[in-house]
Amino acid sequence: MVHVYNCHPFSSQQIVQVEQEPGLICCGGGALFVVATGGCKVEAYNLEKEGCPLICRFATMGTVKSIQHSRMGDYLVTIEGKNCATYLRAYTNWRYQAEGKARVGVRLLGHLLRGASVRGGAQMEIIEIPLSERPVAVACCPVTGDLLVGCENTLVLFTLRRQNQQSQNQSQQMVQSTWTNSQQSSSQSQGIRRLYVVMTCCLLLTRIPKGYLSSLFSGQIMDSNPNFLDFERSVILHLSQMKPKQVALCGEYVAVQGELEVLVVKLETSSDPKTLEESDTKKTDHLEDHVDFQILPIHQELLGDRAKDCDIAVSIEKTGLEDSKGQYTLSYVLFRRFTPDFFQGCSVEETQLHSLQLYPLFTGNQSMSLQEPSCVFCFFSLPSAGYLYSLKGGVELLSAYQYPEKVLKAVLTDYLLHVITKSALQCFTVRCAAVAARIEDPYIDSTMKACPPCSMEVCALRIQLFIGLRSVCVYGHHVVLLSAADAETTEEPERTTQRRGLSRKWTISSPKETSTAGHGWNLYVVDTVSPLTLYQEMVEYSQRYAETNPQAQSLRHLLSEAHLLLRTSLLQTSEQQRIIEEDSSPSLQADTEGPSVKQAAVRTDSTELEEAFKQNCAQLGDCFSRGSQRECHLALPYYRMSGLSVTELMARNRPLAGRPQSYGPGFLFYLKHYLFEETEQVLSQEAADEVIDIFSQSEPSQLVSVCASPSLINTSPAKTLQILQHLENTAGVSVPLTTTMATMMLRLEDLPEYTRLMERHAEMVLVYGFIEEPRLLLHGGDGGQHAHVRPTALTRQLAKSQPGLLVAAVVALHENNKVQLQHADHIFKELDCENCLQVDFWEAMLMASSQETIIQELLFRVASVYIDRLTNTPSETHTNGPHAPSKRRPLKSADDLINSCSHYGALYPWLIVLNPAHTTSSQHQEALYKLQSLLCGPSLSVGSVMPLMERLSDETLWGFSLHLLCATRRGQYDSSIEKLLDRCPQAIIAYANHHLQDSHMVLWWQKLLPELCNRTRVAADNSILLAALKETLVVVAMETSPTEFLELMPEDGTASYFLPYLLTCSQRHLLA
């Protein structure tokens, strides 16, 4: 379906009068090229200046049958006929003819002549391009300037080269050596001489000045610029079962059009050789076997990889340049075949294709030096319908254009498709900008950005009437039309012009040219309006729908068309900036503006377009805000792209007088996202109260989440409390609602009522309420920046009155992925609770968390805190440190942590002997027990805290106990036994009973027994050592054999002392 809108895309038109009836026209480089019917002369007119003045005219070497202009290189390429022969020629530096210079250089492809011509000065040059087959169609690449020639059965690709004087001599020497060493040098030389003779005859017959002949044999070249244009044949493609009628080239994409089919392939260079020719040959043979069974080709549309299944084989002929460039690889991209429907009365003529075009589009985020376009589009047309495909990033049919009458030709541009019928010029919108936007930003279809879909139906704009249109070409905002009418209808354009209402300008390019009254043809230059002007007209046109039906689909569609128009204009602006900065193509036109002036103009246009773009986004947001539930979510990204504040958007969406007092679902969707997502914008009290009123009327169930938004911190607490109490009366009591009401009581400084509300529910129930709405406790947290996280007034109150509830709530938020660990730490720092609640939070996290990385980090943190407290407690100078002990008791004691947290282990029995009995402060003793418990537990890595343990002295027994724990955890039992016997021998048996087990049991008789014997020998009256020795002998007797026990007995030992233990060992051995 095609929508039709009465918007006029044209502003004015001019008529360019030429001496003879135009036969061919083309545009490019700011010029209009006109070839007279049956003539051998090209006239160039300046499209960029008022009146389209004549730039230059020059003769061609034959009758021009086709003409194309290339922006890259600024050259013309023609297919010319002469004496029943067809030639392909390129005209470079044609602008020098504007200075009246008659010097013209003529040469063959690849023959850059040298000698005195290098110093000959500026001149136009004609490059003769020899072909083995008759050229049928030609196309220039808009990106690289390469040349594609379509012959009867082949496609020949020529690469544009820029060469300087230094490389010219080298190339000539290479050419000479190649011709000398070739086996066919004599025949090729004769062919060149024949070509020179033919060219000389052509020059004489067409009365070209002597400059042609002199340059032909003396080697004149084009200008004093050391860079010269030339072409190099790079690849030849052979086609089977398809005769090219039109060709197109854009970067690596090659398109060829036959009578009923279109084929697009992609040529890439690769270092890996492939056997493409073999597979294509087999494919051709297979098809030839079945050709007798095909009466008519079937209708086909094959996209992407499926296109290789078409019945047209393409093979690559090597040109000898593969060694320097790499192997060419070919892949099929698109194939489309149409079949005449004779049963519906369609003839073959009505199914013939025309207007093949490959169109590139660059995006704004591309590098200035990048040659490959972001998007490539393929367009071709039938007389009744046109088809636009996107080729990059997946082949896709974007639009199918249904024409109201038979179309003769169509031209695709950035934001419009221009088509001509026999009597009218019509414009259709295109979807190129929608594709480019999604390639430029793959995440555009999100809650932050949006763009109309590529599949949106196209629309047709107002028709411009003409008579006898024959051809059309487009350059920038200029649409050039060629019309030719019968003699009896020559007065009709005068009447139709009155109906069109355009400001018609009659332009005479030369004073001696005659009036148009005596002929029946015209050459029109129709200027399209600026995209901003067309956008404004679309907006005005859309107001008709907005007044009658604000939710009309046509209103949304028209505003979406305007949106794509502005997106395309912004892309064009960035492309203009790129061309101004980088375009180095030679031009002799007088440039009255400096680059800085042009850049300033482009920046001004860009600013105006961006403002219009924001306005359009706001209008689209308005449409979707009142739309259906299916598309209401699109109001959010469009409103965000509009740049309007929430206050301005609320004003746009207020219900009008006389209409139901309700807000659209799209606006509510936007408002919820705005309030539920973290933002730094704080609303005024008036705006905040209005938001509360909106949700109290539209969605009362969202009031708790709305009140928790940091944007509504200025709302009136008394008014909000009334609304919340009404909600409680109607919907019932809930934990988040009660907590929200308590927050409002805090803002009213009514602490008794606040306490009453908080005591309604148990603490664990309140924790679940905070999980449901975390913003009751903290605001911010997006982006991982600590500065963005801040506690609420309720959080500060809980830190004073209910610290346990606050810690439990923050732990629950972390475990439910509502807050990150660093954010929670920042909250406690903001509360000035680093030395108390933050440590309580870490201890509670150790009880709740199951993530190993977090556990290890928290274990190190609490261990460092305990060490700090042990270090700072005796000294009064460190009581104000960051982890100095607080006057408030910790939420969890050491016994609580041992009983409830697996990372805290029960204290070893021997530690009871070493620990002081109430000789230090309670804070010191609590920190000691917790650190000892961590070292007794299974999780703490001793190696990570060893550098911190160096701060603790081992002169005290509690300090010695900590160092002994670390040594034991590290497996240093021998040294630990020695140190323990030195400092506290009464704890040795308890230490040995706990640690010297299993694999370490041998230490009883290998280490402990010898140490005790040696020490008792020195101090025989030491009762502690003697008691430890007796206990050790009991264990040794139970674990060793009698023989082993005898070997362990000291040589100077008393037999009576060891005999009872030996007897016990023997009896146990006999019983075993």
JSON list of C-alpha atoms in Angstrom, two decimals, residues 531-532 566 569-570 573 604-614:
[
{"chain": "A", "resi": 531, "resn": "PRO", "atom": "CA", "xyz": [14.56, 18.89, 3.48]},
{"chain": "A", "resi": 532, "resn": "LEU", "atom": "CA", "xyz": [13.77, 21.30, 6.30]},
{"chain": "A", "resi": 566, "resn": "LEU", "atom": "CA", "xyz": [15.44, 14.58, 8.80]},
{"chain": "A", "resi": 569, "resn": "SER", "atom": "CA", "xyz": [19.37, 15.22, 5.88]},
{"chain": "A", "resi": 570, "resn": "LEU", "atom": "CA", "xyz": [21.62, 14.83, 8.90]},
{"chain": "A", "resi": 573, "resn": "THR", "atom": "CA", "xyz": [25.16, 17.12, 6.21]},
{"chain": "A", "resi": 604, "resn": "THR", "atom": "CA", "xyz": [24.36, 26.08, 10.68]},
{"chain": "A", "resi": 605, "resn": "ASP", "atom": "CA", "xyz": [22.23, 23.72, 8.60]},
{"chain": "A", "resi": 606, "resn": "SER", "atom": "CA", "xyz": [23.11, 20.87, 10.95]},
{"chain": "A", "resi": 607, "resn": "THR", "atom": "CA", "xyz": [22.00, 22.91, 13.96]},
{"chain": "A", "resi": 608, "resn": "GLU", "atom": "CA", "xyz": [18.65, 23.72, 12.36]},
{"chain": "A", "resi": 609, "resn": "LEU", "atom": "CA", "xyz": [18.15, 20.10, 11.37]},
{"chain": "A", "resi": 610, "resn": "GLU", "atom": "CA", "xyz": [18.93, 18.87, 14.88]},
{"chain": "A", "resi": 611, "resn": "GLU", "atom": "CA", "xyz": [16.41, 21.28, 16.35]},
{"chain": "A", "resi": 612, "resn": "ALA", "atom": "CA", "xyz": [13.80, 20.09, 13.85]},
{"chain": "A", "resi": 613, "resn": "PHE", "atom": "CA", "xyz": [14.74, 16.49, 14.64]},
{"chain": "A", "resi": 614, "resn": "LYS", "atom": "CA", "xyz": [14.12, 17.02, 18.35]}
]
